[in-house]
Amino acid sequence: MARVDPHSYFDDAQPRTKSWRLRLRADFERKVLRGEATLLFAAAAKGTLDLDTKGLTVERVVAEGGAPVPFELGPEEPILGRRLRLDLPAGTRSATVFYETSPASAGLQWLSPEQTEGKRLPFLFSQCQAIHARGVLPCQDSAVARVSYEAEVDLPEGLTAVMSAGPAGDAPAGTGRRAFKFSMPQPIPSYLFALAVGELEGRDLSHRCRVWAEPATIAAAAWEFADTESMIARAEALFGPYDWDRYDMLVLPPSFPYGGMENPRMTFLTPTLLAGDRSLVDVVAHELAHSWTGNLVSNATAEHFWLNEGFTVWAERRILKALRGEEAAALSWGIGQRELEEALERFRDKPELTRLRTHLTGVDPDDAFSVVPYEKGARFVVALERAAGEAEFDRFVKSYMKRFRFQSVTTEQFCAFVESTFPGLLATVDAPAWLDRPGLPANAPRFVSARLEELTALARSWKTGPGLDPAASKWRPDEILIFLQQLPRELGPEECARLDAALKLTGRGNFEILTAWLCLAAANGYEPAFEPARRMLTRVGRMKYVRPLYQALGKTAAGRAVAREVFSQAAPTYHALTRRAAESVMSQYPA
Ligand code: BES
Ligand code: ZN
């Protein structure tokens, strides 16, 4: 027995899946995917093979040629789901599982037409990271077990499917249905498997980049992300060749629970990025950067998540620095610093989750999630970069990408590679303090920016000072965000009104600013903010916004009443993860 991932029944000593062949039929009436998943093995296999499943109904399993394969579904474990154990006859080259998903699968959200922009057709999307691929298909759901795949998805006519794969044509499939084919030749971890179905339109942004969205959103999306090709070119210069052929993006309906998800060849994005001024495209830079840090070289398990996210935040800000200059990058580091401090404070009672190298046996990765691996991780990378020298470190990153291309690595493997390249460097930056101790080491890099200092000083003295000059409402979005972050947390109603008037906050299309403002106002019981907060919580499912807003409303009795009412109304339209996050916040409300 060699289980290597605390969140998977994947066993190193068992047969390896090399690729999947999937045939799935989307049933929008019953909200299930039904079909067959064929697992093709690297070599003729025999004996026990353990797969992960969650909420799947398994009908039968057959080997190539149709011979039945004995199988057994284990008991439901709260985090892991159910182990599907196959007993493969000697010489088995492939096993096909006939199965169906559950309408409640946390890996899928089925939207009614009313929940889309167009209101005509339903929508379906997957979100597999960290461990929800097992709710979509039976698989070795660990990043250690990389697979390529081919898929055929059968849909009602009028709908279009996209996947984390290249398109391989579509054709009629019986009356009123159409089948879309896909091929993903590069081996990926299961958490990067992705599927979305809806009324979709594509718009080319460059020879290798297209954005997909609902027809009502496509023009806005194409405008917002028009500069993506320049980001790809910058990223290639920094990290090496783009190895995934195309870089396409999909703008999802507003219930998508994340800002972005780096599904290879098809980044998924929240529509809250469509601010109308391109001010939130750093999320695209981030998801694009994952094409190297995360997708080409992946974390082996969720315990090494910082290798994905810390590296990617660092990479995102290197792209930003190259495109928009040192000052813009410093403001991003400044915003991140504040978010990091808040997270460290929030995890005061669970300091072990503020290490970079975590230990998650018995812990749901969705519960361990925070900005710590992002912002602390990125600062560790900068500490290494500064100690090695930027040019030397850039060379190192390229060779790290080359050495571990299409592999999944642990923190220990990463450290060994650093040590072999730069003997003594880990000791110089006190790597054990970063990796294995909670909180932020005293030697953490600082990012200096005159503008950051200025905004911080203005915010801290704002209550007693002469007020902002009228030009403040024209500050750049990041400047406003920093100002809001640094304001005193306690504000009276007059102060809230004055702030809103000076910075024109309530009407903002930039959701970072709008949420920061609504949270500040709601936490102070400022009633004019309740209606916009209600609108936001009804429309948007991105957890980064929903969670803190429910939290802020919880600070006053009037706010709690608003929160409870809006939740009872909006809960059925939330993604399972968003619903769980909101419930968990509200369960902490005073009675
Ligand atoms: N891979 C993450 C999203 C994720 C993490 C999904 C863990 C499920 C489990 C993605 O790359 C990400 O980090 N998105 C951020 C945006 C980014 C700019 C920090 C988000 O969604 O806010
Ligand atoms: Zn990320």
Coordinates of C-alpha atoms and ligand atoms in Angstrom, one line a residue:
M1 CA 0.0 0.0 0.0
A2 CA 1.5 3.3 -1.0
R3 CA -1.0 6.1 -0.7
V4 CA 0.8 9.4 -1.4
D5 CA -2.1 11.9 -1.3
P6 CA -4.2 12.4 1.9
H7 CA -7.1 13.4 -0.3
S8 CA -7.2 10.4 -2.7
Y9 CA -7.4 6.6 -2.7
F10 CA -4.8 6.8 -5.5
D11 CA -2.1 4.2 -4.7
D12 CA 1.3 4.5 -6.3
A13 CA 1.8 0.7 -6.3
Q14 CA -1.3 0.1 -8.4
P15 CA -1.8 0.2 -12.2
R16 CA -1.4 3.7 -13.6
T17 CA -4.0 5.3 -15.8
K18 CA -2.4 6.9 -18.9
S19 CA -5.4 8.4 -20.4
W20 CA -9.2 8.7 -20.3
R21 CA -11.7 8.2 -23.1
L22 CA -15.0 9.8 -22.0
R23 CA -18.5 9.7 -23.6
L24 CA -20.9 11.8 -21.7
R25 CA -24.5 12.9 -22.2
A26 CA -25.7 16.0 -20.4
D27 CA -29.3 15.6 -19.1
F28 CA -30.5 19.1 -18.2
E29 CA -33.9 17.9 -17.0
R30 CA -32.4 15.5 -14.4
K31 CA -29.2 17.6 -13.9
V32 CA -26.8 14.7 -14.4
L33 CA -24.0 13.6 -16.7
R34 CA -24.4 10.1 -17.7
G35 CA -22.1 7.9 -19.7
E36 CA -18.9 6.0 -19.8
A37 CA -15.4 6.7 -18.6
T38 CA -12.7 4.4 -20.1
L39 CA -9.4 4.3 -18.2
L40 CA -6.5 3.2 -20.4
F41 CA -3.5 1.8 -18.6
A42 CA 0.1 2.6 -19.2
A43 CA 0.8 -1.2 -19.3
A44 CA -1.3 -4.4 -19.2
A45 CA -2.7 -4.2 -15.7
K46 CA -4.1 -6.7 -13.2
G47 CA -5.4 -6.8 -9.7
T48 CA -6.7 -4.1 -7.4
L49 CA -7.3 -0.5 -8.7
D50 CA -8.7 2.1 -6.4
L51 CA -10.5 5.1 -7.9
D52 CA -12.1 8.1 -6.3
T53 CA -15.8 8.9 -6.7
K54 CA -18.2 11.3 -5.0
G55 CA -21.9 11.1 -5.5
L56 CA -21.5 8.8 -8.5
T57 CA -23.8 5.9 -9.3
V58 CA -21.9 3.1 -10.9
E59 CA -23.8 0.7 -13.1
R60 CA -21.2 -1.6 -14.4
V61 CA -17.5 -1.9 -15.3
V62 CA -16.2 -3.8 -18.2
A63 CA -12.7 -4.5 -19.6
E64 CA -11.9 -4.1 -23.3
G65 CA -13.9 -6.7 -25.2
G66 CA -16.8 -6.4 -22.8
A67 CA -15.8 -8.8 -20.0
P68 CA -17.3 -7.6 -16.7
V69 CA -14.8 -6.3 -14.1
P70 CA -15.8 -7.0 -10.5
F71 CA -16.1 -3.8 -8.5
E72 CA -17.0 -2.6 -5.0
L73 CA -18.0 0.9 -3.8
G74 CA -16.8 1.6 -0.3
P75 CA -18.6 3.6 2.4
E76 CA -19.0 7.3 2.0
E77 CA -16.2 9.3 3.7
P78 CA -17.1 12.9 4.4
I79 CA -14.1 14.5 2.6
L80 CA -12.9 11.7 0.3
G81 CA -16.2 10.4 -1.0
R82 CA -16.4 6.6 -1.9
R83 CA -13.6 4.4 -3.0
L84 CA -14.4 2.5 -6.2
R85 CA -12.3 -0.7 -6.1
L86 CA -11.9 -2.6 -9.3
D87 CA -10.5 -6.1 -9.5
L88 CA -8.8 -6.2 -12.9
P89 CA -8.3 -9.5 -14.7
A90 CA -4.7 -10.1 -15.8
G91 CA -3.8 -8.4 -19.0
T92 CA -6.4 -5.7 -18.8
R93 CA -5.5 -2.7 -21.0
S94 CA -8.6 -0.6 -20.3
A95 CA -11.6 -0.5 -18.0
T96 CA -14.9 1.3 -18.8
V97 CA -17.1 2.5 -16.0
F98 CA -20.7 3.1 -16.9
Y99 CA -21.9 5.8 -14.4
E100 CA -24.0 8.8 -13.6
T101 CA -23.3 11.9 -11.6
S102 CA -25.5 13.3 -8.8
P103 CA -27.5 16.6 -9.3
A104 CA -25.8 17.7 -6.0
S105 CA -22.3 17.1 -7.2
A106 CA -20.0 19.8 -5.8
G107 CA -17.9 19.6 -9.0
L108 CA -20.8 20.7 -11.2
Q109 CA -23.3 23.5 -11.2
W110 CA -26.4 23.2 -13.3
L111 CA -28.0 26.6 -14.0
S112 CA -31.6 27.2 -15.1
P113 CA -32.1 29.6 -18.1
E114 CA -33.1 32.4 -15.7
Q115 CA -29.6 32.2 -14.1
T116 CA -27.9 33.0 -17.4
E117 CA -27.6 36.4 -19.2
G118 CA -29.6 35.2 -22.2
K119 CA -32.4 33.6 -20.1
R120 CA -33.1 31.2 -23.0
L121 CA -31.0 28.1 -22.4
P122 CA -29.6 26.3 -19.4
F123 CA -25.9 26.3 -18.4
L124 CA -23.5 23.7 -16.9
F125 CA -20.0 24.2 -15.7
S126 CA -17.5 22.1 -13.7
Q127 CA -15.0 23.3 -11.0
C128 CA -12.7 20.4 -10.1
Q129 CA -9.9 21.9 -8.0
A130 CA -9.1 20.8 -5.4
I131 CA -10.8 17.4 -5.1
H132 CA -14.1 17.6 -7.1
A133 CA -13.1 15.8 -10.3
R134 CA -14.3 12.7 -8.5
G135 CA -17.8 14.1 -8.5
V136 CA -17.7 14.4 -12.3
L137 CA -15.9 11.1 -13.3
P138 CA -14.4 8.1 -11.5
C139 CA -10.6 8.7 -11.5
Q140 CA -7.4 8.6 -9.6
D141 CA -8.1 12.1 -8.3
S142 CA -4.6 13.1 -7.3
A143 CA -2.3 15.5 -9.1
V144 CA 0.4 12.9 -8.9
A145 CA -1.5 10.8 -11.5
R146 CA -1.4 12.8 -14.7
V147 CA -3.5 11.8 -17.7
S148 CA -4.3 12.9 -21.2
Y149 CA -7.9 12.6 -22.4
E150 CA -10.3 12.5 -25.3
A151 CA -14.0 13.3 -24.7
E152 CA -17.3 13.3 -26.6
V153 CA -20.1 15.3 -25.0
D154 CA -23.7 14.9 -26.2
L155 CA -25.9 18.0 -25.7
P156 CA -29.3 19.4 -26.7
E157 CA -29.1 21.4 -30.0
G158 CA -28.3 25.1 -29.5
L159 CA -25.8 24.6 -26.7
T160 CA -22.0 24.6 -27.2
A161 CA -19.5 22.8 -25.1
V162 CA -15.9 23.9 -24.2
M163 CA -13.4 21.9 -22.3
S164 CA -9.9 22.1 -20.9
A165 CA -8.8 20.6 -24.2
G166 CA -8.6 21.3 -27.9
P167 CA -11.8 21.0 -30.0
A168 CA -12.0 18.0 -32.3
G169 CA -15.2 18.7 -34.2
D170 CA -18.9 18.4 -33.6
A171 CA -21.7 16.6 -35.4
P172 CA -25.4 15.8 -35.0
A173 CA -26.2 13.1 -32.5
G174 CA -29.8 12.0 -33.0
T175 CA -32.8 14.2 -33.0
G176 CA -32.3 17.6 -31.5
R177 CA -28.9 16.7 -30.1
R178 CA -25.3 17.4 -31.0
A179 CA -22.0 15.8 -30.0
F180 CA -18.8 17.8 -29.3
K181 CA -15.4 16.1 -29.4
F182 CA -12.3 17.2 -27.6
S183 CA -8.7 16.1 -27.3
M184 CA -6.2 17.0 -24.6
P185 CA -2.9 15.3 -25.6
Q186 CA -0.7 16.7 -22.8
P187 CA -0.9 14.9 -19.4
I188 CA -2.8 16.9 -16.8
P189 CA -3.7 16.4 -13.2
S190 CA -7.4 15.5 -12.7
Y191 CA -8.1 18.8 -11.0
L192 CA -7.5 20.5 -14.4
F193 CA -10.3 18.6 -16.1
A194 CA -13.1 21.0 -17.1
L195 CA -16.3 21.2 -19.0
A196 CA -18.8 24.0 -19.6
V197 CA -22.0 24.0 -21.7
G198 CA -24.2 26.9 -22.6
E199 CA -25.3 29.3 -25.2
L200 CA -21.8 30.4 -26.1
E201 CA -20.1 32.6 -28.7
G202 CA -16.4 33.0 -29.4
R203 CA -14.4 36.0 -30.4
D204 CA -10.8 35.8 -31.6
L205 CA -8.4 38.1 -29.7
S206 CA -5.2 36.9 -31.6
H207 CA -4.1 33.9 -33.7
R208 CA -4.0 31.7 -30.6
C209 CA -6.4 33.3 -28.2
R210 CA -10.1 33.5 -28.2
V211 CA -12.6 34.5 -25.5
W212 CA -16.0 32.7 -25.1
A213 CA -19.0 34.1 -23.4
E214 CA -22.8 34.2 -23.7
P215 CA -23.9 36.3 -26.7
A216 CA -25.0 39.2 -24.3
T217 CA -21.6 39.4 -22.8
I218 CA -19.2 38.6 -25.6
A219 CA -18.6 42.2 -26.8
A220 CA -17.8 43.4 -23.3
A221 CA -15.5 40.4 -22.7
A222 CA -13.6 40.8 -26.0
W223 CA -13.0 44.5 -25.1
E224 CA -12.0 43.8 -21.5
F225 CA -9.4 41.1 -22.4
A226 CA -8.2 42.6 -25.7
D227 CA -4.6 42.8 -24.4
T228 CA -4.2 39.1 -23.5
E229 CA -1.9 38.3 -26.4
S230 CA 0.7 40.8 -25.1
M231 CA 0.5 39.1 -21.7
I232 CA 1.2 35.7 -23.4
A233 CA 4.2 37.1 -25.2
R234 CA 5.5 38.6 -21.9
A235 CA 5.0 35.4 -20.0
E236 CA 6.8 33.4 -22.7
A237 CA 9.8 35.8 -22.5
L238 CA 9.9 35.3 -18.7
F239 CA 9.1 31.6 -18.2
G240 CA 9.8 29.9 -21.5
P241 CA 7.7 28.7 -24.5
Y242 CA 3.9 28.4 -24.1
D243 CA 3.4 24.6 -24.3
W244 CA -0.4 24.3 -24.6
D245 CA -1.0 25.4 -28.2
R246 CA -3.9 27.8 -27.6
Y247 CA -4.9 30.1 -24.7
D248 CA -8.7 30.5 -24.7
M249 CA -10.9 31.9 -22.0
L250 CA -14.5 31.4 -21.0
V251 CA -16.5 34.0 -19.1
L252 CA -19.0 32.2 -16.9
P253 CA -22.3 33.2 -15.4
P254 CA -22.0 35.2 -12.2
S255 CA -22.5 32.2 -9.9
F256 CA -18.9 30.9 -10.7
P257 CA -17.4 30.6 -7.3
Y258 CA -13.8 31.8 -8.1
G259 CA -12.3 34.7 -9.8
G260 CA -10.5 32.5 -12.3
M261 CA -9.6 28.9 -12.8
E262 CA -6.5 27.9 -14.9
N263 CA -8.1 25.1 -16.8
P264 CA -5.5 24.3 -19.5
R265 CA -6.4 25.8 -22.9
M266 CA -9.6 27.3 -21.5
T267 CA -9.2 29.5 -18.4
F268 CA -12.6 30.0 -16.7
L269 CA -13.3 33.5 -15.5
T270 CA -16.0 35.3 -13.4
P271 CA -18.0 38.0 -15.2
T272 CA -17.2 40.3 -12.2
L273 CA -13.9 41.0 -14.1
L274 CA -15.9 42.9 -16.7
A275 CA -15.3 46.3 -15.0
G276 CA -15.4 48.2 -18.2
D277 CA -12.0 49.7 -17.7
R278 CA -9.6 46.6 -17.9
S279 CA -8.7 47.2 -14.2
L280 CA -9.1 43.6 -13.2
V281 CA -7.1 41.8 -15.9
D282 CA -4.4 40.9 -13.4
V283 CA -6.6 37.8 -12.8
V284 CA -6.0 36.9 -16.5
A285 CA -2.3 37.4 -16.0
H286 CA -2.6 35.1 -13.0
E287 CA -4.5 32.3 -14.7
L288 CA -2.2 32.6 -17.8
A289 CA 0.9 32.3 -15.5
H290 CA -0.5 29.0 -14.2
S291 CA 0.1 27.6 -17.7
W292 CA 3.7 27.4 -16.4
T293 CA 3.5 27.4 -12.6
G294 CA 0.7 25.0 -11.8
N295 CA -0.2 23.3 -15.1
L296 CA 3.2 22.5 -16.6
V297 CA 4.7 22.0 -13.1
S298 CA 1.9 21.1 -10.7
N299 CA 1.7 20.7 -6.9
A300 CA 1.8 17.0 -6.1
T301 CA -1.1 17.4 -3.6
A302 CA -3.1 20.1 -1.9
E303 CA -0.4 20.1 0.9
H304 CA 1.9 21.7 -1.6
F305 CA -0.6 24.2 -2.9
W306 CA 1.8 27.1 -2.3
L307 CA 4.0 25.8 -5.2
N308 CA 1.0 26.5 -7.5
E309 CA -0.3 29.7 -6.0
G310 CA 2.7 31.4 -4.4
F311 CA 4.7 30.9 -7.6
T312 CA 1.8 32.1 -9.7
V313 CA 1.2 35.3 -7.7
W314 CA 5.0 36.0 -8.1
A315 CA 4.7 35.3 -11.8
E316 CA 1.6 37.4 -12.3
R317 CA 3.3 40.4 -10.7
R318 CA 6.4 39.9 -12.8
I319 CA 4.2 40.1 -15.9
L320 CA 2.5 43.1 -14.4
K321 CA 5.9 44.8 -13.7
A322 CA 7.0 44.1 -17.3
L323 CA 3.8 45.5 -18.8
R324 CA 2.9 48.4 -16.4
G325 CA 6.0 49.2 -14.4
E326 CA 7.4 48.9 -11.0
E327 CA 4.9 51.2 -9.3
A328 CA 1.8 49.3 -10.5
A329 CA 3.4 46.0 -9.3
A330 CA 4.3 47.6 -5.9
L331 CA 0.6 48.6 -5.4
S332 CA -0.4 45.0 -6.1
W333 CA 2.1 43.8 -3.5
G334 CA 0.7 46.4 -1.1
I335 CA -2.9 45.2 -1.6
G336 CA -1.8 41.6 -1.1
Q337 CA 0.1 42.5 2.1
R338 CA -3.1 43.8 3.7
E339 CA -5.0 40.7 2.6
L340 CA -2.3 38.5 4.0
E341 CA -2.3 40.3 7.4
E342 CA -6.1 39.9 7.7
A343 CA -5.8 36.2 6.8
L344 CA -3.0 35.6 9.4
E345 CA -5.3 37.3 11.9
R346 CA -8.3 35.1 10.9
F347 CA -6.2 31.9 11.3
R348 CA -4.9 32.9 14.7
D349 CA -6.5 29.8 16.2
K350 CA -5.3 27.5 13.4
P351 CA -1.7 28.6 12.9
E352 CA -0.7 25.3 11.3
L353 CA -2.7 26.4 8.2
T354 CA -0.4 29.4 7.8
R355 CA 2.6 27.3 7.1
L356 CA 3.4 26.9 3.4
R357 CA 4.0 23.2 3.6
T358 CA 0.7 22.0 5.2
H359 CA -0.5 18.7 6.6
L360 CA -4.0 18.1 5.6
T361 CA -5.0 14.5 6.6
G362 CA -8.6 14.8 7.7
V363 CA -8.8 18.4 6.5
D364 CA -11.0 19.4 3.5
P365 CA -8.8 21.5 1.1
D366 CA -11.8 23.8 0.6
D367 CA -11.6 24.6 4.4
A368 CA -7.9 25.1 4.4
F369 CA -8.1 27.6 1.5
S370 CA -6.9 31.2 2.2
V371 CA -4.6 33.9 0.7
V372 CA -1.7 32.6 2.8
P373 CA -0.3 30.2 0.2
Y374 CA -0.7 33.0 -2.3
E375 CA 0.8 36.0 -0.6
K376 CA 3.1 34.3 1.8
G377 CA 4.2 31.9 -0.9
A378 CA 4.9 34.7 -3.3
R379 CA 7.0 36.5 -0.7
F380 CA 9.0 33.4 -0.2
V381 CA 9.7 33.2 -3.9
V382 CA 10.7 36.9 -3.9
A383 CA 13.0 36.2 -0.9
L384 CA 14.7 33.5 -3.1
E385 CA 14.8 35.8 -6.1
R386 CA 16.4 38.6 -4.1
A387 CA 19.0 36.3 -2.5
A388 CA 19.9 34.7 -5.9
G389 CA 19.7 37.8 -8.0
E390 CA 16.9 38.5 -10.5
A391 CA 18.8 37.4 -13.6
E392 CA 20.0 34.2 -12.0
F393 CA 16.6 33.4 -10.6
D394 CA 15.0 33.9 -14.0
R395 CA 17.3 31.3 -15.4
F396 CA 16.5 29.1 -12.5
V397 CA 12.7 29.3 -13.1
K398 CA 13.2 28.4 -16.8
S399 CA 15.3 25.4 -15.8
Y400 CA 12.8 24.4 -13.1
M401 CA 10.1 24.4 -15.7
K402 CA 12.2 22.3 -18.1
R403 CA 13.2 19.8 -15.4
F404 CA 9.7 19.1 -14.1
R405 CA 7.7 19.7 -17.3
F406 CA 4.4 17.8 -17.1
Q407 CA 5.2 16.5 -13.7
S408 CA 3.8 17.1 -10.2
V409 CA 6.2 18.0 -7.5
T410 CA 6.4 18.3 -3.7
T411 CA 7.9 21.1 -1.6
E412 CA 10.7 18.7 -0.8
Q413 CA 11.5 18.1 -4.5
F414 CA 11.4 21.8 -5.1
C415 CA 13.8 22.4 -2.3
A416 CA 16.2 19.8 -3.5
F417 CA 16.2 21.4 -6.9
V418 CA 16.9 24.9 -5.4
E419 CA 19.7 23.4 -3.3
S420 CA 21.3 21.8 -6.3
T421 CA 21.2 25.0 -8.3
F422 CA 22.1 27.4 -5.5
P423 CA 23.8 25.6 -2.7
G424 CA 23.2 27.4 0.6
L425 CA 20.4 29.6 -0.7
L426 CA 17.6 28.0 1.3
A427 CA 19.6 28.5 4.5
T428 CA 20.3 32.1 3.6
V429 CA 16.6 32.9 3.4
D430 CA 15.8 30.6 6.4
A431 CA 13.5 28.4 4.3
P432 CA 12.3 26.3 7.2
A433 CA 10.8 29.4 8.8
W434 CA 8.8 30.1 5.6
L435 CA 7.8 26.5 4.9
D436 CA 7.2 24.9 8.3
R437 CA 6.5 27.7 10.7
P438 CA 3.3 29.7 10.9
G439 CA 3.0 33.4 10.2
L440 CA 5.3 35.6 8.2
P441 CA 9.0 35.5 8.9
A442 CA 10.7 38.7 10.2
N443 CA 12.9 38.8 7.1
A444 CA 9.9 38.9 4.7
P445 CA 10.5 41.1 1.6
R446 CA 9.0 44.6 1.7
F447 CA 7.8 46.5 -1.3
V448 CA 8.4 50.2 -1.2
S449 CA 6.3 52.7 -3.2
A450 CA 6.0 56.4 -2.5
R451 CA 2.4 56.2 -3.7
L452 CA 1.5 53.4 -1.3
E453 CA 2.9 55.3 1.6
E454 CA 1.1 58.5 0.6
L455 CA -2.3 56.7 0.3
T456 CA -1.8 54.9 3.6
A457 CA -1.1 58.2 5.3
L458 CA -4.1 59.8 3.7
A459 CA -6.3 57.0 4.8
R460 CA -5.1 56.8 8.4
S461 CA -5.7 60.6 8.9
W462 CA -8.8 60.9 6.8
K463 CA -11.3 61.0 9.7
T464 CA -9.7 64.1 11.3
G465 CA -8.2 65.6 8.2
P466 CA -9.6 68.2 5.7
G467 CA -11.2 65.6 3.5
L468 CA -10.2 64.3 0.0
D469 CA -9.8 66.7 -2.8
P470 CA -12.2 66.2 -5.7
A471 CA -9.6 64.6 -7.9
A472 CA -9.7 61.6 -5.5
S473 CA -12.7 60.0 -7.3
K474 CA -10.4 59.8 -10.4
W475 CA -7.7 57.8 -8.7
R476 CA -6.8 54.6 -10.4
P477 CA -8.7 51.6 -9.1
D478 CA -5.8 50.1 -7.2
E479 CA -5.2 53.4 -5.4
I480 CA -8.8 53.6 -4.3
L481 CA -8.6 50.0 -3.1
I482 CA -5.5 50.7 -1.0
F483 CA -7.1 53.8 0.5
L484 CA -10.2 51.8 1.5
Q485 CA -8.0 49.0 3.0
Q486 CA -6.1 51.4 5.1
L487 CA -9.0 53.5 6.4
P488 CA -9.9 53.1 10.1
R489 CA -12.4 50.3 10.5
E490 CA -14.9 52.2 12.6
L491 CA -16.9 54.8 10.7
G492 CA -20.1 56.6 11.6
P493 CA -23.0 57.2 9.2
E494 CA -21.9 60.7 8.2
E495 CA -18.4 59.4 7.6
C496 CA -19.7 56.6 5.4
A497 CA -21.8 59.1 3.4
R498 CA -18.9 61.5 3.0
L499 CA -16.7 58.6 1.8
D500 CA -19.2 57.4 -0.7
A501 CA -19.7 60.9 -2.1
A502 CA -16.0 61.7 -2.3
L503 CA -15.0 58.4 -4.1
K504 CA -18.4 57.6 -5.8
L505 CA -18.2 54.1 -4.4
T506 CA -21.7 52.6 -4.6
G507 CA -22.0 52.8 -8.4
R508 CA -18.6 51.2 -9.1
G509 CA -18.3 48.5 -11.8
N510 CA -15.0 47.3 -10.2
F511 CA -16.1 44.6 -7.9
E512 CA -12.9 44.7 -5.8
I513 CA -13.7 48.3 -4.9
L514 CA -17.4 47.8 -4.6
T515 CA -17.0 44.9 -2.2
A516 CA -14.3 46.6 -0.1
W517 CA -16.7 49.5 0.3
L518 CA -19.9 47.5 1.0
C519 CA -18.0 45.4 3.6
L520 CA -16.7 48.5 5.4
A521 CA -20.1 50.2 5.3
A522 CA -22.1 47.0 6.2
A523 CA -19.8 46.3 9.1
N524 CA -20.6 49.7 10.5
G525 CA -24.3 49.1 10.1
Y526 CA -24.6 51.8 7.4
E527 CA -28.1 51.2 6.1
P528 CA -27.8 52.8 2.7
A529 CA -25.3 50.0 1.9
F530 CA -27.8 47.2 2.7
E531 CA -29.7 47.4 -0.6
P532 CA -26.6 47.3 -2.8
A533 CA -25.2 44.5 -0.6
R534 CA -28.4 42.6 -1.1
R535 CA -28.1 43.1 -4.9
M536 CA -24.5 41.9 -4.9
L537 CA -25.3 38.8 -2.8
T538 CA -28.3 37.9 -5.0
R539 CA -26.4 38.2 -8.3
V540 CA -22.8 37.2 -7.6
G541 CA -21.4 33.9 -6.3
R542 CA -17.7 34.6 -6.2
M543 CA -16.7 33.4 -2.8
K544 CA -14.0 36.1 -2.4
Y545 CA -16.9 38.7 -2.3
V546 CA -19.8 36.7 -0.8
R547 CA -17.9 35.4 2.2
P548 CA -16.6 38.8 3.6
L549 CA -19.9 40.5 2.8
Y550 CA -21.9 38.0 4.9
Q551 CA -19.2 38.4 7.5
A552 CA -19.6 42.2 7.5
L553 CA -23.4 42.1 7.7
G554 CA -23.0 39.8 10.7
K555 CA -21.7 42.7 12.8
T556 CA -25.0 44.4 13.4
A557 CA -28.5 43.0 14.1
A558 CA -30.0 44.9 11.2
G559 CA -27.3 43.5 8.9
R560 CA -27.9 40.0 10.1
A561 CA -31.5 40.3 9.2
V562 CA -30.6 41.4 5.7
A563 CA -28.1 38.5 5.4
R564 CA -30.6 35.9 6.5
E565 CA -33.3 37.1 4.2
V566 CA -31.1 37.4 1.2
F567 CA -29.5 33.9 1.9
S568 CA -32.9 32.2 2.2
Q569 CA -33.8 33.7 -1.2
A570 CA -30.4 33.3 -3.0
A571 CA -29.2 29.9 -1.6
P572 CA -30.8 27.8 -4.3
T573 CA -29.0 29.7 -7.0
Y574 CA -25.6 29.5 -5.3
H575 CA -22.9 27.1 -6.3
A576 CA -22.5 24.3 -3.6
L577 CA -19.2 25.8 -2.5
T578 CA -20.6 29.3 -2.1
R579 CA -23.6 28.1 -0.2
R580 CA -21.3 26.2 2.2
A581 CA -19.1 29.2 2.6
A582 CA -22.1 31.5 3.4
E583 CA -23.6 28.9 5.8
S584 CA -20.3 28.6 7.6
V585 CA -20.1 32.4 8.1
M586 CA -23.7 32.7 9.2
S587 CA -23.3 29.8 11.7
Q588 CA -20.9 32.1 13.6
Y589 CA -23.4 34.9 13.9
P590 CA -24.5 35.6 17.5
A591 CA -28.0 34.1 18.1
Ligands
BES1 N1 -6.5 27.9 -9.0 C1 -7.1 29.0 -8.4 C2 -8.5 28.8 -8.0 C3 -8.8 27.7 -7.0 C4 -7.9 27.4 -6.0 C5 -9.9 26.9 -7.2 C6 -8.2 26.4 -5.1 C7 -10.1 25.8 -6.3 C8 -9.3 25.6 -5.3 C9 -7.0 30.2 -9.3 O1 -5.8 30.3 -10.1 C10 -7.0 31.5 -8.4 O2 -6.1 31.6 -7.7 N2 -7.9 32.4 -8.6 C11 -8.0 33.6 -7.8 C12 -7.5 34.8 -8.6 C13 -6.1 35.2 -8.4 C14 -5.8 36.5 -9.1 C15 -5.6 35.2 -7.0 C16 -9.5 33.8 -7.5 O3 -10.3 33.0 -7.8 O4 -9.7 34.8 -6.8
ZN2 ZN -4.1 30.7 -8.9

